[in-house]
PDB file of C-alpha atoms and ligand atoms in Angstrom:
ATOM      1  CA  MET A   1      67.389  64.512-241.524  1.00 52.00           C
ATOM      2  CA  THR A   2      65.669  63.580-238.297  1.00 59.00           C
ATOM      3  CA  PRO A   3      62.751  61.089-238.806  1.00 61.00           C
ATOM      4  CA  GLY A   4      59.576  63.044-238.588  1.00 76.00           C
ATOM      5  CA  SER A   5      61.304  66.541-238.895  1.00 88.00           C
ATOM      6  CA  THR A   6      59.752  69.062-241.158  1.00 93.00           C
ATOM      7  CA  ALA A   7      62.399  68.578-243.780  1.00 90.00           C
ATOM      8  CA  ASP A   8      61.944  64.924-243.725  1.00 92.00           C
ATOM      9  CA  VAL A   9      58.160  65.104-244.108  1.00 97.00           C
ATOM     10  CA  LEU A  10      57.740  67.974-246.422  1.00 97.00           C
ATOM     11  CA  ARG A  11      60.007  66.975-249.328  1.00 96.00           C
ATOM     12  CA  THR A  12      59.068  69.506-251.878  1.00 97.00           C
ATOM     13  CA  PRO A  13      58.329  73.237-252.347  1.00 97.00           C
ATOM     14  CA  TYR A  14      54.723  71.955-253.482  1.00 97.00           C
ATOM     15  CA  GLN A  15      54.318  69.836-250.235  1.00 98.00           C
ATOM     16  CA  ARG A  16      55.305  72.838-248.136  1.00 97.00           C
ATOM     17  CA  SER A  17      52.821  75.068-249.792  1.00 97.00           C
ATOM     18  CA  VAL A  18      50.007  72.494-249.214  1.00 97.00           C
ATOM     19  CA  ALA A  19      51.060  72.017-245.532  1.00 97.00           C
ATOM     20  CA  GLU A  20      51.149  75.928-245.171  1.00 97.00           C
ATOM     21  CA  TYR A  21      47.493  76.113-246.550  1.00 95.00           C
ATOM     22  CA  TRP A  22      46.289  73.445-244.139  1.00 96.00           C
ATOM     23  CA  ASN A  23      48.179  75.073-241.228  1.00 96.00           C
ATOM     24  CA  VAL A  24      46.480  78.293-241.437  1.00 94.00           C
ATOM     25  CA  GLU A  25      43.065  77.177-242.551  1.00 91.00           C
ATOM     26  CA  LYS A  26      40.292  78.277-240.202  1.00 91.00           C
ATOM     27  CA  ASP A  27      37.365  78.084-242.634  1.00 86.00           C
ATOM     28  CA  PRO A  28      34.032  78.326-240.795  1.00 89.00           C
ATOM     29  CA  VAL A  29      32.605  75.819-243.183  1.00 83.00           C
ATOM     30  CA  ASN A  30      35.020  73.344-241.388  1.00 87.00           C
ATOM     31  CA  LEU A  31      35.159  74.710-237.907  1.00 93.00           C
ATOM     32  CA  ARG A  32      31.521  75.523-237.516  1.00 93.00           C
ATOM     33  CA  LEU A  33      30.268  72.316-238.870  1.00 94.00           C
ATOM     34  CA  GLY A  34      32.675  70.344-236.735  1.00 94.00           C
ATOM     35  CA  ALA A  35      31.589  72.276-233.466  1.00 93.00           C
ATOM     36  CA  VAL A  36      28.093  70.672-233.860  1.00 93.00           C
ATOM     37  CA  ASP A  37      29.320  67.418-232.326  1.00 94.00           C
ATOM     38  CA  GLY A  38      33.116  67.683-232.420  1.00 93.00           C
ATOM     39  CA  LEU A  39      33.683  65.557-235.522  1.00 96.00           C
ATOM     40  CA  TYR A  40      35.690  67.749-237.650  1.00 97.00           C
ATOM     41  CA  HIS A  41      35.676  66.844-241.250  1.00 97.00           C
ATOM     42  CA  HIS A  42      37.305  68.520-244.558  1.00 96.00           C
ATOM     43  CA  HIS A  43      35.137  66.782-247.008  1.00 97.00           C
ATOM     44  CA  TYR A  44      31.840  67.047-248.669  1.00 97.00           C
ATOM     45  CA  GLY A  45      28.408  65.602-248.038  1.00 98.00           C
ATOM     46  CA  ILE A  46      26.301  63.022-249.488  1.00 98.00           C
ATOM     47  CA  GLY A  47      22.457  62.295-249.395  1.00 98.00           C
ATOM     48  CA  GLU A  48      19.002  63.793-249.395  1.00 98.00           C
ATOM     49  CA  VAL A  49      18.739  67.212-248.005  1.00 98.00           C
ATOM     50  CA  ASP A  50      16.168  68.181-245.552  1.00 98.00           C
ATOM     51  CA  TRP A  51      15.132  71.392-247.204  1.00 98.00           C
ATOM     52  CA  SER A  52      12.828  72.525-244.495  1.00 97.00           C
ATOM     53  CA  VAL A  53      15.851  74.056-242.792  1.00 98.00           C
ATOM     54  CA  LEU A  54      15.528  76.798-245.248  1.00 97.00           C
ATOM     55  CA  GLU A  55      11.999  77.576-243.824  1.00 96.00           C
ATOM     56  CA  THR A  56      13.277  77.733-240.163  1.00 96.00           C
ATOM     57  CA  PRO A  57      12.675  81.158-238.348  1.00 95.00           C
ATOM     58  CA  LEU A  58      15.574  83.592-238.772  1.00 95.00           C
ATOM     59  CA  ASP A  59      16.894  83.174-235.163  1.00 95.00           C
ATOM     60  CA  ARG A  60      17.603  79.427-235.576  1.00 96.00           C
ATOM     61  CA  ARG A  61      17.820  79.297-239.568  1.00 96.00           C
ATOM     62  CA  ASP A  62      21.703  79.478-239.759  1.00 95.00           C
ATOM     63  CA  GLU A  63      22.292  76.953-236.811  1.00 95.00           C
ATOM     64  CA  ARG A  64      19.837  74.381-238.663  1.00 97.00           C
ATOM     65  CA  ILE A  65      21.608  74.600-241.927  1.00 97.00           C
ATOM     66  CA  ILE A  66      24.899  74.048-240.362  1.00 97.00           C
ATOM     67  CA  ALA A  67      23.773  71.096-238.696  1.00 97.00           C
ATOM     68  CA  GLU A  68      22.280  69.776-241.936  1.00 98.00           C
ATOM     69  CA  LEU A  69      25.494  70.133-243.866  1.00 98.00           C
ATOM     70  CA  HIS A  70      27.485  68.469-241.073  1.00 98.00           C
ATOM     71  CA  ARG A  71      24.773  65.556-241.012  1.00 98.00           C
ATOM     72  CA  LEU A  72      25.582  65.108-244.783  1.00 98.00           C
ATOM     73  CA  GLU A  73      29.345  65.100-244.282  1.00 98.00           C
ATOM     74  CA  SER A  74      29.230  62.547-241.559  1.00 98.00           C
ATOM     75  CA  ALA A  75      27.047  60.483-243.822  1.00 98.00           C
ATOM     76  CA  GLN A  76      29.796  60.596-246.242  1.00 98.00           C
ATOM     77  CA  ALA A  77      32.248  59.344-243.928  1.00 98.00           C
ATOM     78  CA  GLU A  78      29.987  56.616-242.726  1.00 98.00           C
ATOM     79  CA  PHE A  79      29.598  55.479-246.273  1.00 98.00           C
ATOM     80  CA  LEU A  80      33.293  55.388-246.683  1.00 98.00           C
ATOM     81  CA  LEU A  81      33.739  53.204-243.478  1.00 98.00           C
ATOM     82  CA  ASP A  82      30.920  50.974-244.879  1.00 98.00           C
ATOM     83  CA  HIS A  83      33.299  49.693-247.702  1.00 98.00           C
ATOM     84  CA  LEU A  84      36.177  48.711-245.497  1.00 98.00           C
ATOM     85  CA  GLY A  85      35.018  45.215-245.179  1.00 97.00           C
ATOM     86  CA  PRO A  86      34.988  43.319-241.618  1.00 97.00           C
ATOM     87  CA  ILE A  87      37.147  45.066-239.023  1.00 98.00           C
ATOM     88  CA  ALA A  88      38.046  43.442-235.839  1.00 98.00           C
ATOM     89  CA  PRO A  89      39.087  45.558-232.624  1.00 98.00           C
ATOM     90  CA  GLN A  90      42.647  44.179-232.907  1.00 98.00           C
ATOM     91  CA  ASP A  91      42.844  45.648-236.589  1.00 98.00           C
ATOM     92  CA  ARG A  92      44.804  48.697-237.499  1.00 98.00           C
ATOM     93  CA  LEU A  93      43.451  51.189-239.951  1.00 98.00           C
ATOM     94  CA  LEU A  94      45.207  54.278-241.709  1.00 98.00           C
ATOM     95  CA  ASP A  95      43.420  57.534-242.190  1.00 98.00           C
ATOM     96  CA  SER A  96      45.819  58.952-244.857  1.00 98.00           C
ATOM     97  CA  GLY A  97      45.547  62.757-245.276  1.00 98.00           C
ATOM     98  CA  CYS A  98      43.297  62.735-242.061  1.00 98.00           C
ATOM     99  CA  GLY A  99      42.603  66.529-241.634  1.00 97.00           C
ATOM    100  CA  ARG A 100      41.269  67.353-238.239  1.00 97.00           C
ATOM    101  CA  GLY A 101      40.505  63.569-237.676  1.00 98.00           C
ATOM    102  CA  GLY A 102      36.669  63.349-237.722  1.00 98.00           C
ATOM    103  CA  SER A 103      36.761  60.077-239.832  1.00 98.00           C
ATOM    104  CA  SER A 104      39.215  58.284-237.521  1.00 98.00           C
ATOM    105  CA  ILE A 105      37.219  58.908-234.483  1.00 98.00           C
ATOM    106  CA  MET A 106      34.114  57.761-236.238  1.00 98.00           C
ATOM    107  CA  ALA A 107      35.965  54.512-237.367  1.00 98.00           C
ATOM    108  CA  ASN A 108      37.203  54.009-233.777  1.00 98.00           C
ATOM    109  CA  ALA A 109      33.561  54.367-232.467  1.00 98.00           C
ATOM    110  CA  ARG A 110      32.366  51.941-235.084  1.00 98.00           C
ATOM    111  CA  PHE A 111      35.025  49.194-235.105  1.00 98.00           C
ATOM    112  CA  GLY A 112      36.832  49.683-231.744  1.00 98.00           C
ATOM    113  CA  CYS A 113      39.950  49.083-233.664  1.00 98.00           C
ATOM    114  CA  HIS A 114      43.301  50.965-233.776  1.00 98.00           C
ATOM    115  CA  LEU A 115      43.481  54.207-235.856  1.00 98.00           C
ATOM    116  CA  ASP A 116      46.555  56.106-237.180  1.00 98.00           C
ATOM    117  CA  GLY A 117      45.919  59.333-238.947  1.00 98.00           C
ATOM    118  CA  ILE A 118      48.440  61.170-241.053  1.00 98.00           C
ATOM    119  CA  SER A 119      48.786  64.708-242.297  1.00 98.00           C
ATOM    120  CA  ILE A 120      51.405  67.085-243.638  1.00 98.00           C
ATOM    121  CA  SER A 121      49.910  69.796-241.444  1.00 97.00           C
ATOM    122  CA  GLN A 122      51.323  69.759-237.896  1.00 97.00           C
ATOM    123  CA  GLN A 123      48.639  72.064-236.849  1.00 97.00           C
ATOM    124  CA  GLN A 124      45.937  69.550-237.926  1.00 97.00           C
ATOM    125  CA  VAL A 125      47.680  66.694-236.243  1.00 98.00           C
ATOM    126  CA  ASP A 126      47.852  68.742-233.134  1.00 98.00           C
ATOM    127  CA  PHE A 127      44.175  69.550-233.302  1.00 97.00           C
ATOM    128  CA  ALA A 128      43.161  65.991-234.079  1.00 98.00           C
ATOM    129  CA  ASN A 129      45.200  64.617-231.173  1.00 98.00           C
ATOM    130  CA  GLN A 130      43.587  67.071-228.888  1.00 98.00           C
ATOM    131  CA  GLN A 131      40.068  65.832-230.072  1.00 97.00           C
ATOM    132  CA  ALA A 132      41.187  62.211-229.483  1.00 98.00           C
ATOM    133  CA  ARG A 133      42.257  63.100-225.726  1.00 98.00           C
ATOM    134  CA  LEU A 134      38.836  64.899-225.358  1.00 97.00           C
ATOM    135  CA  ARG A 135      37.157  61.826-226.269  1.00 97.00           C
ATOM    136  CA  ASP A 136      39.393  59.774-224.285  1.00 98.00           C
ATOM    137  CA  VAL A 137      40.422  57.428-227.168  1.00 98.00           C
ATOM    138  CA  GLN A 138      43.947  58.567-227.407  1.00 98.00           C
ATOM    139  CA  ASP A 139      45.177  55.133-226.728  1.00 98.00           C
ATOM    140  CA  LYS A 140      43.561  53.758-229.817  1.00 98.00           C
ATOM    141  CA  VAL A 141      43.491  56.894-232.122  1.00 98.00           C
ATOM    142  CA  ARG A 142      46.802  58.594-233.001  1.00 98.00           C
ATOM    143  CA  TYR A 143      47.596  61.451-235.486  1.00 98.00           C
ATOM    144  CA  HIS A 144      50.932  61.831-236.868  1.00 98.00           C
ATOM    145  CA  PHE A 145      52.840  64.502-239.004  1.00 98.00           C
ATOM    146  CA  ARG A 146      53.923  62.264-241.866  1.00 98.00           C
ATOM    147  CA  ASN A 147      53.864  62.217-245.644  1.00 98.00           C
ATOM    148  CA  MET A 148      51.524  59.697-247.175  1.00 98.00           C
ATOM    149  CA  LEU A 149      54.174  59.023-250.061  1.00 98.00           C
ATOM    150  CA  ASP A 150      56.638  57.801-247.497  1.00 98.00           C
ATOM    151  CA  THR A 151      54.749  57.003-244.209  1.00 98.00           C
ATOM    152  CA  GLY A 152      57.582  55.389-242.285  1.00 97.00           C
ATOM    153  CA  PHE A 153      55.158  52.615-240.941  1.00 98.00           C
ATOM    154  CA  ASP A 154      56.289  49.032-240.967  1.00 98.00           C
ATOM    155  CA  ALA A 155      55.532  46.639-243.992  1.00 98.00           C
ATOM    156  CA  ALA A 156      52.162  44.930-243.759  1.00 98.00           C
ATOM    157  CA  SER A 157      50.881  47.093-240.734  1.00 97.00           C
ATOM    158  CA  PHE A 158      47.340  47.892-241.874  1.00 98.00           C
ATOM    159  CA  GLN A 159      44.141  45.909-242.458  1.00 98.00           C
ATOM    160  CA  GLY A 160      42.559  48.909-244.156  1.00 98.00           C
ATOM    161  CA  ILE A 161      43.862  52.229-245.475  1.00 99.00           C
ATOM    162  CA  TRP A 162      41.646  55.195-246.799  1.00 98.00           C
ATOM    163  CA  ASN A 163      42.061  58.397-248.326  1.00 98.00           C
ATOM    164  CA  ASN A 164      38.891  60.727-247.825  1.00 98.00           C
ATOM    165  CA  GLU A 165      39.478  63.573-250.419  1.00 98.00           C
ATOM    166  CA  SER A 166      43.161  63.661-250.195  1.00 98.00           C
ATOM    167  CA  THR A 167      44.543  61.785-253.351  1.00 98.00           C
ATOM    168  CA  MET A 168      44.541  65.043-255.336  1.00 98.00           C
ATOM    169  CA  TYR A 169      47.733  66.124-253.635  1.00 98.00           C
ATOM    170  CA  VAL A 170      49.925  63.219-254.746  1.00 98.00           C
ATOM    171  CA  ASP A 171      51.007  61.129-257.557  1.00 98.00           C
ATOM    172  CA  LEU A 172      48.713  58.018-257.483  1.00 98.00           C
ATOM    173  CA  PHE A 173      51.522  55.643-258.717  1.00 98.00           C
ATOM    174  CA  ALA A 174      53.812  56.634-255.803  1.00 98.00           C
ATOM    175  CA  LEU A 175      50.917  56.546-253.424  1.00 98.00           C
ATOM    176  CA  PHE A 176      49.796  53.077-254.100  1.00 98.00           C
ATOM    177  CA  SER A 177      53.280  51.948-254.251  1.00 98.00           C
ATOM    178  CA  GLU A 178      53.705  52.993-250.670  1.00 98.00           C
ATOM    179  CA  TYR A 179      50.217  51.554-249.567  1.00 98.00           C
ATOM    180  CA  ALA A 180      51.298  48.099-251.358  1.00 98.00           C
ATOM    181  CA  ARG A 181      54.189  48.024-248.783  1.00 98.00           C
ATOM    182  CA  ILE A 182      52.219  48.981-245.567  1.00 98.00           C
ATOM    183  CA  ILE A 183      48.955  47.028-246.158  1.00 98.00           C
ATOM    184  CA  LYS A 184      48.499  43.433-245.274  1.00 98.00           C
ATOM    185  CA  PRO A 185      47.810  40.949-248.134  1.00 98.00           C
ATOM    186  CA  GLY A 186      43.982  40.892-248.587  1.00 98.00           C
ATOM    187  CA  GLY A 187      43.568  44.384-246.939  1.00 98.00           C
ATOM    188  CA  ARG A 188      41.165  46.912-248.214  1.00 98.00           C
ATOM    189  CA  TYR A 189      41.668  50.194-249.725  1.00 98.00           C
ATOM    190  CA  VAL A 190      39.049  52.910-250.059  1.00 98.00           C
ATOM    191  CA  THR A 191      39.127  56.336-251.383  1.00 98.00           C
ATOM    192  CA  ILE A 192      36.236  58.944-251.747  1.00 98.00           C
ATOM    193  CA  THR A 193      37.460  61.552-254.313  1.00 98.00           C
ATOM    194  CA  GLY A 194      36.713  63.999-256.913  1.00 98.00           C
ATOM    195  CA  ALA A 195      37.897  62.892-260.347  1.00 98.00           C
ATOM    196  CA  SER A 196      37.909  64.466-263.785  1.00 98.00           C
ATOM    197  CA  ASN A 197      35.703  62.536-266.273  1.00 98.00           C
ATOM    198  CA  ASP A 198      37.929  61.014-268.910  1.00 97.00           C
ATOM    199  CA  THR A 199      35.211  61.106-271.343  1.00 98.00           C
ATOM    200  CA  PHE A 200      34.783  64.942-271.053  1.00 97.00           C
ATOM    201  CA  GLY A 201      38.274  65.369-272.750  1.00 96.00           C
ATOM    202  CA  LEU A 202      40.839  67.470-270.990  1.00 95.00           C
ATOM    203  CA  PRO A 203      40.019  69.134-267.415  1.00 96.00           C
ATOM    204  CA  SER A 204      37.287  71.694-267.721  1.00 97.00           C
ATOM    205  CA  LYS A 205      37.536  75.331-266.701  1.00 97.00           C
ATOM    206  CA  SER A 206      35.616  74.522-263.459  1.00 98.00           C
ATOM    207  CA  VAL A 207      37.959  71.592-262.518  1.00 98.00           C
ATOM    208  CA  CYS A 208      40.877  73.923-263.255  1.00 98.00           C
ATOM    209  CA  ASP A 209      39.282  76.578-260.913  1.00 97.00           C
ATOM    210  CA  ILE A 210      38.931  73.863-258.181  1.00 98.00           C
ATOM    211  CA  ASN A 211      42.585  72.795-258.638  1.00 97.00           C
ATOM    212  CA  ALA A 212      43.496  76.562-258.081  1.00 96.00           C
ATOM    213  CA  ARG A 213      41.400  77.076-255.097  1.00 94.00           C
ATOM    214  CA  TYR A 214      42.847  74.175-253.217  1.00 94.00           C
ATOM    215  CA  ILE A 215      46.454  73.982-254.730  1.00 94.00           C
ATOM    216  CA  CYS A 216      45.813  70.476-255.913  1.00 97.00           C
ATOM    217  CA  ASP A 217      45.747  68.246-259.099  1.00 97.00           C
ATOM    218  CA  ILE A 218      42.429  66.421-259.553  1.00 98.00           C
ATOM    219  CA  HIS A 219      43.315  63.040-261.486  1.00 98.00           C
ATOM    220  CA  PRO A 220      41.213  61.516-264.219  1.00 98.00           C
ATOM    221  CA  ARG A 221      39.019  58.761-263.068  1.00 98.00           C
ATOM    222  CA  SER A 222      41.095  56.100-265.227  1.00 98.00           C
ATOM    223  CA  GLU A 223      44.256  57.107-263.347  1.00 98.00           C
ATOM    224  CA  TYR A 224      43.002  55.347-260.209  1.00 98.00           C
ATOM    225  CA  PHE A 225      42.603  52.098-261.952  1.00 98.00           C
ATOM    226  CA  LYS A 226      45.901  52.283-263.770  1.00 98.00           C
ATOM    227  CA  ALA A 227      47.788  53.198-260.565  1.00 98.00           C
ATOM    228  CA  LEU A 228      45.956  50.653-258.251  1.00 98.00           C
ATOM    229  CA  SER A 229      46.442  47.681-260.698  1.00 98.00           C
ATOM    230  CA  ALA A 230      50.211  48.706-261.243  1.00 98.00           C
ATOM    231  CA  ASN A 231      50.612  48.206-257.538  1.00 98.00           C
ATOM    232  CA  GLY A 232      48.711  44.942-257.027  1.00 98.00           C
ATOM    233  CA  PHE A 233      45.354  46.382-256.016  1.00 98.00           C
ATOM    234  CA  SER A 234      42.199  44.754-257.416  1.00 98.00           C
ATOM    235  CA  PRO A 235      39.057  47.031-257.456  1.00 98.00           C
ATOM    236  CA  ILE A 236      36.083  45.557-255.714  1.00 98.00           C
ATOM    237  CA  THR A 237      33.519  48.514-255.680  1.00 98.00           C
ATOM    238  CA  VAL A 238      33.091  51.643-257.664  1.00 98.00           C
ATOM    239  CA  VAL A 239      30.195  53.908-256.700  1.00 98.00           C
ATOM    240  CA  ASP A 240      29.475  57.263-258.676  1.00 98.00           C
ATOM    241  CA  LEU A 241      28.290  59.592-255.985  1.00 98.00           C
ATOM    242  CA  THR A 242      27.914  62.524-258.140  1.00 98.00           C
ATOM    243  CA  GLU A 243      24.246  62.776-257.939  1.00 98.00           C
ATOM    244  CA  ALA A 244      24.214  62.172-254.162  1.00 98.00           C
ATOM    245  CA  THR A 245      26.677  65.080-253.588  1.00 98.00           C
ATOM    246  CA  ILE A 246      24.815  67.750-255.693  1.00 98.00           C
ATOM    247  CA  PRO A 247      22.114  68.467-253.047  1.00 98.00           C
ATOM    248  CA  TYR A 248      24.798  69.104-250.435  1.00 98.00           C
ATOM    249  CA  TRP A 249      26.384  71.764-252.647  1.00 98.00           C
ATOM    250  CA  GLU A 250      22.977  73.258-253.494  1.00 98.00           C
ATOM    251  CA  LEU A 251      22.324  73.766-249.863  1.00 98.00           C
ATOM    252  CA  ARG A 252      25.717  75.044-249.076  1.00 97.00           C
ATOM    253  CA  ALA A 253      25.458  77.631-251.856  1.00 98.00           C
ATOM    254  CA  LYS A 254      22.477  78.953-249.877  1.00 96.00           C
ATOM    255  CA  SER A 255      24.336  78.951-246.589  1.00 96.00           C
ATOM    256  CA  SER A 256      26.333  81.691-244.466  1.00 94.00           C
ATOM    257  CA  VAL A 257      29.379  79.389-244.690  1.00 94.00           C
ATOM    258  CA  ALA A 258      29.556  79.423-248.605  1.00 96.00           C
ATOM    259  CA  THR A 259      33.139  80.008-249.759  1.00 94.00           C
ATOM    260  CA  GLY A 260      32.460  80.802-253.483  1.00 95.00           C
ATOM    261  CA  VAL A 261      33.910  77.246-254.703  1.00 96.00           C
ATOM    262  CA  GLU A 262      30.088  76.111-254.834  1.00 97.00           C
ATOM    263  CA  ASP A 263      29.824  77.359-258.303  1.00 98.00           C
ATOM    264  CA  PRO A 264      32.669  75.690-259.991  1.00 98.00           C
ATOM    265  CA  PHE A 265      31.656  72.261-258.185  1.00 98.00           C
ATOM    266  CA  LEU A 266      28.042  72.633-259.232  1.00 98.00           C
ATOM    267  CA  THR A 267      28.956  73.476-262.634  1.00 98.00           C
ATOM    268  CA  ALA A 268      31.627  70.766-263.021  1.00 98.00           C
ATOM    269  CA  TYR A 269      29.116  67.963-261.692  1.00 98.00           C
ATOM    270  CA  LYS A 270      26.245  69.163-263.815  1.00 98.00           C
ATOM    271  CA  GLU A 271      28.259  69.589-267.175  1.00 98.00           C
ATOM    272  CA  GLY A 272      29.697  66.066-266.493  1.00 98.00           C
ATOM    273  CA  SER A 273      33.296  67.067-266.493  1.00 98.00           C
ATOM    274  CA  PHE A 274      33.927  66.083-262.816  1.00 98.00           C
ATOM    275  CA  GLN A 275      32.627  62.967-260.826  1.00 98.00           C
ATOM    276  CA  TYR A 276      32.341  62.210-257.163  1.00 98.00           C
ATOM    277  CA  LEU A 277      33.576  58.583-256.730  1.00 98.00           C
ATOM    278  CA  LEU A 278      34.005  55.984-254.033  1.00 98.00           C
ATOM    279  CA  ILE A 279      36.577  53.212-255.182  1.00 98.00           C
ATOM    280  CA  ALA A 280      37.434  50.242-253.035  1.00 98.00           C
ATOM    281  CA  ALA A 281      40.157  47.765-253.857  1.00 98.00           C
ATOM    282  CA  ASP A 282      41.856  44.684-252.335  1.00 98.00           C
ATOM    283  CA  LYS A 283      45.463  44.043-252.044  1.00 98.00           C
ATOM    284  CA  ILE A 284      46.269  40.961-253.767  1.00 97.00           C
TER     285      ILE A 284
HETATM  286  N1  SAM B   1      40.607  63.267-245.115  1.00 68.16           N
HETATM  287  C1  SAM B   1      40.290  64.413-244.214  1.00 68.16           C
HETATM  288  C2  SAM B   1      38.721  64.455-244.104  1.00 68.16           C
HETATM  289  O1  SAM B   1      37.960  63.803-244.783  1.00 68.16           O
HETATM  290  O2  SAM B   1      38.341  65.221-243.392  1.00 68.16           O
HETATM  291  C3  SAM B   1      40.950  65.548-244.753  1.00 68.16           C
HETATM  292  C4  SAM B   1      40.752  65.984-246.188  1.00 68.16           C
HETATM  293  S1  SAM B   1      41.525  67.550-246.520  1.00 68.16           S
HETATM  294  C5  SAM B   1      40.733  68.067-248.051  1.00 68.16           C
HETATM  295  C6  SAM B   1      43.221  66.916-247.296  1.00 68.16           C
HETATM  296  C7  SAM B   1      44.259  66.589-246.440  1.00 68.16           C
HETATM  297  O3  SAM B   1      45.353  65.823-247.078  1.00 68.16           O
HETATM  298  C8  SAM B   1      44.784  67.457-245.492  1.00 68.16           C
HETATM  299  O4  SAM B   1      44.851  67.104-244.066  1.00 68.16           O
HETATM  300  C9  SAM B   1      46.281  67.755-245.871  1.00 68.16           C
HETATM  301  O5  SAM B   1      47.099  67.933-244.968  1.00 68.16           O
HETATM  302  C10 SAM B   1      46.558  66.133-246.282  1.00 68.16           C
HETATM  303  N2  SAM B   1      47.549  65.886-247.254  1.00 68.16           N
HETATM  304  C11 SAM B   1      47.946  66.599-248.399  1.00 68.16           C
HETATM  305  N3  SAM B   1      49.126  66.120-248.891  1.00 68.16           N
HETATM  306  C12 SAM B   1      49.457  64.988-248.071  1.00 68.16           C
HETATM  307  C13 SAM B   1      50.679  64.197-248.029  1.00 68.16           C
HETATM  308  N4  SAM B   1      51.419  64.168-249.039  1.00 68.16           N
HETATM  309  N5  SAM B   1      50.865  63.408-246.882  1.00 68.16           N
HETATM  310  C14 SAM B   1      49.942  63.350-245.864  1.00 68.16           C
HETATM  311  N6  SAM B   1      48.804  64.232-245.863  1.00 68.16           N
HETATM  312  C15 SAM B   1      48.683  65.202-246.870  1.00 68.16           C
END
């Protein structure tokens, strides 16, 4: 197989189905929000909602709700970047499962450092590279069609690695084994992810509905700590963002870009079967 060829990157029928999902995805909740300022996210938001947007006169109401949802999604990405530790301009970061690349652009703007983003969707990679060119940061921000379980990067390449809502597509032990290889000793790993709550028992109906909607496999919270520890990562910060993300979902449920997945998310969070977590860990 040629390195970087489709067969080399997409190793299983499951991975091909996930790639196909993201290759054809043109959901307004992602594209309209991204068009606000050219930062395209495929993750959810956190923080207090400005509920006055709902009182806006009809001719501007939709536009203001979209801008507010986007503000909360960018706040989520900033919160993730806050936990990467000190990053110097010469450092290199990996945005693993990068989507259309918004978080990497933000990281480059904040740290001035080198970014590599990877996705198994060639369409997303092409879109993200186009955004980097439009912002004239293509020398420092590069997106690649690669699999996070076998990235092909050299050993000890990265000062920091993150997954922003993209760990639910992979086995965590295999993932952190690959990261243990490519991160520098003392480097920082950060994820923001939905996780099923171990204390609920087995996954709830709402968690199963979310899995079915996105063709993914939401991991239990405990699995992150087992897999990190097994691969030489020592957790340094855990933040439960569940309460902080509920207002975003409540606003989204009232918006023109609601997709129907709002109900399972709100039910799962409110019944306690699902949590929105930030986990940061250092490579020993
Ligand atoms: N992190 C991005 C963000 O915050 O906007 C995108 C998150 S999106 C929910 C999930 C991403 O994970 C998609 O870009 C998808 O292509 C990617 N992905 C899923 N499985 C992958 C794998 N095995 N290797 C690389 N990327 C993968």
